[in-house]
XYZ file of C-alpha atoms in Angstrom:
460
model
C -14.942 5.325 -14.941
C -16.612 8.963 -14.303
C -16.698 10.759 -17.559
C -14.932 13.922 -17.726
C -15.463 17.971 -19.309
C -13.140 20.899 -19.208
C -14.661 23.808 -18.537
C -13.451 27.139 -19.403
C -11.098 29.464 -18.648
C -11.195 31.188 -15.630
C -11.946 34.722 -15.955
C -9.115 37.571 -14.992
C -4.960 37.215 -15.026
C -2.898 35.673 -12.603
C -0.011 37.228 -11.183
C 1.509 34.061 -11.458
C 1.378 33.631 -15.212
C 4.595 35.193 -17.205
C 2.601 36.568 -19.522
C 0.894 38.953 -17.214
C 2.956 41.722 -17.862
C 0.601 44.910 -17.492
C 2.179 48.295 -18.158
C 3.077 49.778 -14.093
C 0.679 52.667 -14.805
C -1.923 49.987 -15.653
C -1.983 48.115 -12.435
C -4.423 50.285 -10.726
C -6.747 48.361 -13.554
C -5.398 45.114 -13.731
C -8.265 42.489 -11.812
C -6.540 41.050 -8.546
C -4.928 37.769 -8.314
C -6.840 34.595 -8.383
C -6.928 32.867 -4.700
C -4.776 30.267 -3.211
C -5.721 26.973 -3.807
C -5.968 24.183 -1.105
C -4.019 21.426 -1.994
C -6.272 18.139 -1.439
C -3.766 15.448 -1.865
C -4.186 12.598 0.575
C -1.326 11.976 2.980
C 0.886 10.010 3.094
C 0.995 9.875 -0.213
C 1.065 6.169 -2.133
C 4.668 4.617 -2.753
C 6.107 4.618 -5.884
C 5.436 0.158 -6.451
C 1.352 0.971 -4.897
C 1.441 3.760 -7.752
C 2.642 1.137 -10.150
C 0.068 -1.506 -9.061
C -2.461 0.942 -9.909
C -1.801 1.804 -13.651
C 0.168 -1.287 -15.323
C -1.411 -1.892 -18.239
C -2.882 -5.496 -18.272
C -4.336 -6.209 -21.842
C -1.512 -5.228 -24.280
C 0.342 -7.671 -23.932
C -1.899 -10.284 -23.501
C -4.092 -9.133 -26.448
C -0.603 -9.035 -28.700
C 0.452 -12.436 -27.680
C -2.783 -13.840 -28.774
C -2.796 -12.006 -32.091
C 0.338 -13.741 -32.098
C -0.762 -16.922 -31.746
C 1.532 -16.954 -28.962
C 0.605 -18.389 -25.814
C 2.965 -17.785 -22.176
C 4.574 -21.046 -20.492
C 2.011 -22.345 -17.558
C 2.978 -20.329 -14.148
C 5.107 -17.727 -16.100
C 5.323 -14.143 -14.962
C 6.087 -10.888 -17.354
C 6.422 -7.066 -16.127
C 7.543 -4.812 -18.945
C 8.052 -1.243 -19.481
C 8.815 1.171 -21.789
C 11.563 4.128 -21.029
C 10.031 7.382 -22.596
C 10.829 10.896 -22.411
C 9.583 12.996 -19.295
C 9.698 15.638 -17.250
C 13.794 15.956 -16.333
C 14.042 12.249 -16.707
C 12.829 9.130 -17.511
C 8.840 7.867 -17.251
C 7.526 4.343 -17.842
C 5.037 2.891 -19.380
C 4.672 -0.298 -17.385
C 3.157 -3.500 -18.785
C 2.584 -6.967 -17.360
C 1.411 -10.847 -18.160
C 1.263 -14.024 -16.846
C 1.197 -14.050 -12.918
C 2.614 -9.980 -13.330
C 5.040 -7.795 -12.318
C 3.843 -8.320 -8.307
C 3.712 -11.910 -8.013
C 6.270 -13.222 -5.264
C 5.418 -16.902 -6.417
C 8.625 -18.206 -8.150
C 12.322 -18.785 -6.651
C 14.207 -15.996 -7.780
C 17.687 -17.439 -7.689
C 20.522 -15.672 -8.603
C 18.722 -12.456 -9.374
C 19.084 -11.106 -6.105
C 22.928 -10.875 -6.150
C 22.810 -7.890 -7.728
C 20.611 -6.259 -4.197
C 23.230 -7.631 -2.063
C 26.179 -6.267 -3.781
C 23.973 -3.305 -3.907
C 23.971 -3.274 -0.148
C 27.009 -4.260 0.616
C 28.499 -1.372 -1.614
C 26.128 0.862 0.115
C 27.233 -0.590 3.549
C 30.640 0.260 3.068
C 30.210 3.886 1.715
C 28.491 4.585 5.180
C 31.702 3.831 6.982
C 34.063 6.048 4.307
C 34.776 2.812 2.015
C 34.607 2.207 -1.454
C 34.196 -1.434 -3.375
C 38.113 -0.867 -4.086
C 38.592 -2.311 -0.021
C 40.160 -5.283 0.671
C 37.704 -7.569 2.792
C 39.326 -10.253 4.939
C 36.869 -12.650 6.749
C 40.060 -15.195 7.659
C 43.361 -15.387 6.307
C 41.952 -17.823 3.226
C 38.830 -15.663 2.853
C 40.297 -11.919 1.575
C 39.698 -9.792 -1.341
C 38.645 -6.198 -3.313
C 34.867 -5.520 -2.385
C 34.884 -4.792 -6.122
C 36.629 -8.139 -7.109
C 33.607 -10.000 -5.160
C 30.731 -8.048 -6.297
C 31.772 -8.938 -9.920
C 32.266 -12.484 -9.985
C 28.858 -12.414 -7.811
C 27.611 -11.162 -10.993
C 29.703 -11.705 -14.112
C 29.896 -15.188 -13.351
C 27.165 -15.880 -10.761
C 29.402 -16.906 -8.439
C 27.522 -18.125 -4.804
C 30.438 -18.183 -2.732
C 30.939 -14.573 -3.918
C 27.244 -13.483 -3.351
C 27.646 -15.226 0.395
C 30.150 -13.155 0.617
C 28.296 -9.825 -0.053
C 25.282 -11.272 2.282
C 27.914 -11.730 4.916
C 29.556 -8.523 4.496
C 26.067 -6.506 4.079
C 24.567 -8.323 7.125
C 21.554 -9.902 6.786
C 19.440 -7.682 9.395
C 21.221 -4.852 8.165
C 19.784 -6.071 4.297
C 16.301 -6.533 5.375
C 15.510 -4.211 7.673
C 17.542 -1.221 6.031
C 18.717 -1.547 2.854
C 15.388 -3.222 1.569
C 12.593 -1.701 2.915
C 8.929 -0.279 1.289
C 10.189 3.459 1.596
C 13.304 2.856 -0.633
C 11.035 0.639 -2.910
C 11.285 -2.753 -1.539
C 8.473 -3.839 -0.048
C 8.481 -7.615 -0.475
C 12.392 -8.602 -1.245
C 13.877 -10.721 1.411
C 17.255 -12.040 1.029
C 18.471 -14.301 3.956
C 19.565 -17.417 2.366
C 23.306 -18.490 1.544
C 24.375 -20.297 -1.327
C 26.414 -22.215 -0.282
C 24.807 -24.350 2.391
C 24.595 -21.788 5.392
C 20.661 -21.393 6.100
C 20.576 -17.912 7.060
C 24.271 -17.162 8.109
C 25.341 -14.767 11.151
C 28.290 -12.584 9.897
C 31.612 -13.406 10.849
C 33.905 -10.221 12.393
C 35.703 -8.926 8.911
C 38.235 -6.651 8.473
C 37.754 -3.181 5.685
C 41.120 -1.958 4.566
C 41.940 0.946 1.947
C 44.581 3.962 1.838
C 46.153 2.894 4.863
C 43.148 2.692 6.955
C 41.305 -0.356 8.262
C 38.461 -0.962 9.966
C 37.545 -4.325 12.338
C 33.249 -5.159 11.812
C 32.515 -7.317 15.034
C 30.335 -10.294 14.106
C 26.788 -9.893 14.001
C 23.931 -11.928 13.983
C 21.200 -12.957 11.768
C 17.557 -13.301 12.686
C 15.493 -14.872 10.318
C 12.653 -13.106 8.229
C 9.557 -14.879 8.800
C 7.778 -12.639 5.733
C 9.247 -15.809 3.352
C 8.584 -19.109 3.734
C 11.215 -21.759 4.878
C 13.764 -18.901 5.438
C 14.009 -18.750 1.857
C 14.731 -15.536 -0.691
C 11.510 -13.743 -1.940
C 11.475 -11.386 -4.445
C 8.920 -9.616 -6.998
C 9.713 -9.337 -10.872
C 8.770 -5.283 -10.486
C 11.026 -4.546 -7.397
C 14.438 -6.788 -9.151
C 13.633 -4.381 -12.091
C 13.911 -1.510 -9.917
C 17.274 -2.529 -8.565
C 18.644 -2.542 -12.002
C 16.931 0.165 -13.545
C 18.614 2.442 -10.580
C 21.822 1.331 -11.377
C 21.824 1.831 -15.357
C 19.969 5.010 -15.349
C 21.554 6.322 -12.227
C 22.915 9.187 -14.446
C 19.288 10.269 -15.741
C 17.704 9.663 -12.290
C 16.379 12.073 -9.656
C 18.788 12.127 -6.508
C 15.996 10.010 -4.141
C 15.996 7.607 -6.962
C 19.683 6.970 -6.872
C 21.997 4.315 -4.512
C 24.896 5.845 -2.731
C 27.476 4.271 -4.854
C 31.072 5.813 -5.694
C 31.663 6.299 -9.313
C 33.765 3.696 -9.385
C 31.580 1.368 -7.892
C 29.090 2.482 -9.802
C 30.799 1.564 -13.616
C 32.472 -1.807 -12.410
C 28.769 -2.943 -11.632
C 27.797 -1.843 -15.121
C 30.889 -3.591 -16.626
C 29.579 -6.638 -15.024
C 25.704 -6.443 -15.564
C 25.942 -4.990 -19.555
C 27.457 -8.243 -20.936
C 24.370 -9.182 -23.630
C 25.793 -12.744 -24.188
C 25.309 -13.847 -20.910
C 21.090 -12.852 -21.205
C 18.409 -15.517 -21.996
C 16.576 -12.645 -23.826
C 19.595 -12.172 -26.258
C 18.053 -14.434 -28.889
C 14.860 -13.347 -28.951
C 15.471 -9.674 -28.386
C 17.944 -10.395 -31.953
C 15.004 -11.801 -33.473
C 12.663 -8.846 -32.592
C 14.675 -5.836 -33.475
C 16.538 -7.312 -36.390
C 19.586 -6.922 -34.777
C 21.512 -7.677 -31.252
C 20.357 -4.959 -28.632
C 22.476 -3.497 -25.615
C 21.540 -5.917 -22.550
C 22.379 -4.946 -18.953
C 21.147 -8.168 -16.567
C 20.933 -9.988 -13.958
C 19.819 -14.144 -14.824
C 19.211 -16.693 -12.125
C 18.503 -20.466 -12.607
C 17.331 -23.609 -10.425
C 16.863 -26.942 -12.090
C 13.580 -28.173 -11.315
C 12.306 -24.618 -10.108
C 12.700 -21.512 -11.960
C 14.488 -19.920 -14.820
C 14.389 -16.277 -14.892
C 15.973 -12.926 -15.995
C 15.491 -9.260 -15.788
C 17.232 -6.214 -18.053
C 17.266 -2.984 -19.468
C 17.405 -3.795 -23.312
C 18.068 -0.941 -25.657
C 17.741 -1.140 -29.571
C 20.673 -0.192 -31.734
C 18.846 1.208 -34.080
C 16.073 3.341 -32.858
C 17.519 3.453 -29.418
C 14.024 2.460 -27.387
C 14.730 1.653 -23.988
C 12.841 -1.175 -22.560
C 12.887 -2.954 -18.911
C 11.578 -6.895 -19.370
C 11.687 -9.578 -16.692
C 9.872 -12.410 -16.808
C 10.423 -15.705 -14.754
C 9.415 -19.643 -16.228
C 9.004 -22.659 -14.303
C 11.660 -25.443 -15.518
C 10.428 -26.604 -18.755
C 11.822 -29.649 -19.251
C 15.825 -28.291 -19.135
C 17.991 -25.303 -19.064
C 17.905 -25.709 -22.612
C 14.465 -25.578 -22.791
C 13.772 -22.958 -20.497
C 16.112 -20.112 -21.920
C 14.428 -20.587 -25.113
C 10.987 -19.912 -23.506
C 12.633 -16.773 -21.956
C 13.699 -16.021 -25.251
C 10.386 -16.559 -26.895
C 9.321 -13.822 -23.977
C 11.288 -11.799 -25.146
C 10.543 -11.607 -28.840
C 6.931 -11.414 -28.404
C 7.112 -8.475 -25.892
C 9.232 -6.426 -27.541
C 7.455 -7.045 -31.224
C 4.278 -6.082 -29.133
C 6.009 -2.489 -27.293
C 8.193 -1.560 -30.163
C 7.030 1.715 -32.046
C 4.513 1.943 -29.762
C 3.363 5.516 -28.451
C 0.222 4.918 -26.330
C -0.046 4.265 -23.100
C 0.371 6.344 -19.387
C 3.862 7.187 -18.484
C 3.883 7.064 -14.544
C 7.147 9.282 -13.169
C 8.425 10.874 -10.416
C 6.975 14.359 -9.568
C 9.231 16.740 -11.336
C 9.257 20.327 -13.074
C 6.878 22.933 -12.027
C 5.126 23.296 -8.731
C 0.954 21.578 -9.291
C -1.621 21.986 -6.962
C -5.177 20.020 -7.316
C -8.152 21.413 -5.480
C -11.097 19.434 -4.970
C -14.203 20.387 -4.935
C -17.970 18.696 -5.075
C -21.065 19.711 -6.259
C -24.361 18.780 -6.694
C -26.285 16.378 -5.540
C -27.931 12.900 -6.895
C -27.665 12.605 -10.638
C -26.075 15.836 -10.617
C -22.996 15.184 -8.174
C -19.629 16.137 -9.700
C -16.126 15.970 -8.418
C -14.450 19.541 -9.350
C -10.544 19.322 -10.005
C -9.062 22.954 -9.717
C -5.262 23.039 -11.396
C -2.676 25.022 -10.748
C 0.344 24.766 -13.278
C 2.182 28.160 -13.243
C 3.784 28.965 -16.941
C 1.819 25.698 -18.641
C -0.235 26.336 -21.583
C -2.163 22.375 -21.497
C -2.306 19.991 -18.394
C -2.919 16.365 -19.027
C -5.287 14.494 -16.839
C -5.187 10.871 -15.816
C -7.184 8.423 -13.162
C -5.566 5.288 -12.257
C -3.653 5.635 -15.630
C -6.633 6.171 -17.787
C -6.734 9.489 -19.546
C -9.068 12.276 -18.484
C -8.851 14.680 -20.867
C -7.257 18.217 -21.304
C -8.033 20.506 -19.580
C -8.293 24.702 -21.039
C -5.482 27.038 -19.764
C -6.809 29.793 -17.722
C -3.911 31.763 -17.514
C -1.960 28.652 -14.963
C -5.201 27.481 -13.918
C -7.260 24.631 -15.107
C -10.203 22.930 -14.289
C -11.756 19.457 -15.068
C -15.419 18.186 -13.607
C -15.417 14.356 -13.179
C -19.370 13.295 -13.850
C -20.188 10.937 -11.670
C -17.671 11.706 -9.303
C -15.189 8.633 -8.268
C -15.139 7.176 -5.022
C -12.430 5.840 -2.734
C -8.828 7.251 -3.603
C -7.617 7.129 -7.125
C -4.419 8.128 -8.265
C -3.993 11.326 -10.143
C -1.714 12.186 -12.281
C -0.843 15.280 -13.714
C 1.556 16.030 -17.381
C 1.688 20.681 -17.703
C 3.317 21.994 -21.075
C 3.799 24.745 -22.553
C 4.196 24.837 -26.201
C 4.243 21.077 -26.439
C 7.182 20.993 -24.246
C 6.849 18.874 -20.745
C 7.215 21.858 -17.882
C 5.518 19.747 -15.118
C 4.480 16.516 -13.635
C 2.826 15.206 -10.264
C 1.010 11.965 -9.598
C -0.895 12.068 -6.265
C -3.409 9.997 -4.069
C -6.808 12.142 -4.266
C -9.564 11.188 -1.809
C -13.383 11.311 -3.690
C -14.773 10.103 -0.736
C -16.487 6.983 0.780
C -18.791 5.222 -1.316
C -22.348 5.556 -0.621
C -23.824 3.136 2.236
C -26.397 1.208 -0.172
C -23.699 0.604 -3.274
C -20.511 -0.325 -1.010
C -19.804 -3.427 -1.026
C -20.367 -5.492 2.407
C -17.071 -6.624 3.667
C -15.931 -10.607 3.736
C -16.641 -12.441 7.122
């Protein structure tokens, strides 16, 4: 990691700064306005799971289950995070264990129901629909939207979820509903429940108010990206899912799914039911009393046992996401006790806990980052030039690791990174002013290639 100084302020006032207010008959004096600065943020910027790969933290949990004397079933997987304050929202502090938040190496089960009543809700909306619509797939085969989503979920119904697949369309799912630019980069769901394979949908018929719509039948092509036309998912991107839906409120519009309001609170009526969650027990056992759970479980004897929630303490009212996924271990019994025992030793380990990097959205005040280099040999430095109109402090952090403050110079900042980095890194930026959050921007920032005789030769 290249060590890092902040130099001093800048000399002379911005315009830009609000507390640049020289008398009118003074401005003949006042020193002109510092320069534009370049913006050197690599484009496209990373996505918002490659900006999560880069700064989970991998030791703190690990370290506090072995202080624990605690050790993680063989092939489980853990991704945790903590909901803090941040700029006009929510940030995370994201946390992982075990295979981690990215592995795709488990059957996820009846986790994804929640996605594809998610797009099937979504599906719907597009065509001036909400979940209160009566579907009819055949005279036997005819219900509320709303009525199916929940028993897909309250209950973990499979006909129901087929239902939803059928209704959301499988290419329709896959190829836009669940792709990398809405945060889903490795979810496929293809596979019924109930027996189908990977079922074409049926024509169905939408009616509401009066109105009613015929959907001609449309096929399904299988997704080759998962084996044996099978469901894939990550612990990180099922978090996501539910994390939209139960902060939807707090979230920044891009963040949110096009659901009615409606929609929206039946879902949470169904997904907030705590006694349902393998991570009640254990959750009970870590915060001294039963938390708030909103969930999604999923189950296959002889496979995988899993879960994933937003957990929220009734007394101090921390906010945590936890999934975690265990291979059969020797039951259902069995297994949502070692889910349990997950639980309790991750939240003992992020409870009361303050440190850590809180990755967001960008949000608040506009932040430009110039880079510059200088020197040469032994001397090289990377330059970071900050703009962060109105903030008093600015917050630096590489790949989640802090840099340092930086000195206010009147909006403008700087921070010299000795040795420089190479490659891209992920910057991220907190302004304030008077301890308050006014500002926040994480960005790809290209150092350069690494030099010829220390990069590393590439595989055969």
């Amino acid at each position: 990691m290249a060590g890092a100084t902040a130099d001093g302020p800048d000399a002379g006032p911005t315009d830009a700064s609000p507390t640049n207010h020289a008398p009118a008959g003074d401005a003949a004096d006042a020193p002109p306005p510092l320069p534009p600065l370049r913006d050197d943020a690599a484009r496209p910027d990373w996505r918002w799971d490659r900006k999560a790969r880069r700064v989970i933290d991998r030791q703190t949990l690990p370290a506090a289950f072995r202080r624990a004397g605690y050790s993680l079933p063989e092939g489980a997987a853990v991704y945790a995070a903590r909901i803090v304050p941040g700029v006009n929202g929510p940030a995370y502090i994201l946390y992982q264990a075990g295979r981690g938040a990215f592995s795709a190496d488990f059957w996820p089960a009846s986790t994804v129901k929640l996605l594809a009543a998610l797009a099937a809700l979504e599906y719907v909306r597009d065509l001036g629909f909400t979940g209160a619509a009566r579907v009819s797939f055949d005279a036997k085969t005819s219900d509320s939207l709303r009525a199916i989503v929940d028993r897909s979920l309250r209950v973990s119904s499979n006909s129901d979820y087929d239902l939803t697949l059928l209704l959301a369309g499988v290419d329709r799912l896959n190829r836009r509903f669940l792709t990398p630019e809405r945060g889903f980069p490795t979810i496929v769901i293809q596979r019924s429940y109930t027996g189908l394979d990977v079922p074409d949908s049926p024509p169905c018929t939408l009616e509401q108010h009066g109105r009613s719509r015929l959907l001609p039948a449309r096929p399904a092509t299988p997704d080759d990206r998962c084996p044996d036309h099978g469901n894939c998912a990550t612990l990180f991107e099922l978090a996501e899912a539910l994390r939209r839906v139960v902060l939807h409120d707090e979230l920044p519009p891009a963040e949110r799914f096009d659901l009615d309001d409606d929609d929206r609170a039946a879902l949470l009526d169904a997904l907030c039911v705590a006694d349902s969650s393998p991570f009640l027990d254990g959750a009970t056992r870590a915060l001294g009393a039963p938390p708030r759970i909103c969930h999604k479980t999923g189950s296959v004897g002889g496979r995988d046992f899993l879960d994933h929630a937003l957990i929220e303490s009734p007394a101090s009212g921390e906010r945590w996401l936890l999934a975690a996924s265990v291979p059969d271990q020797g039951g259902a019994t069995a297994s949502k006790a070692a889910l349990a025992e997950i639980a309790e030793q991750a939240l003992r380990a992020l409870r009361n806990r303050s440190a850590g990097f809180p990755l967001q959205p960008d949000a608040g005040i506009p932040i430009t980052v110039q880079l510059d280099r200088t020197g040469r040999g032994r001397a090289a430095a990377a330059l970071l030039t900050i703009d962060a109109p109105g903030a008093d402090t600015v917050a630096a952090f590489l790949d989640g690791r802090p840099l340092g403050d930086a000195s206010p110079a009147q909006g403008r900042f700087t921070l010299r990174l000795q040795p420089p980095p190479r490659d891209d890194h992920l910057l991220a930026l907190q302004a304030a002013r008077q301890d308050h959050p006014i500002g926040y921007r994480s960005l790809r920032l290209p150092f350069g290639p690494t030099p010829p005789a220390t990069r590393r030769a590439a595989p055969p």
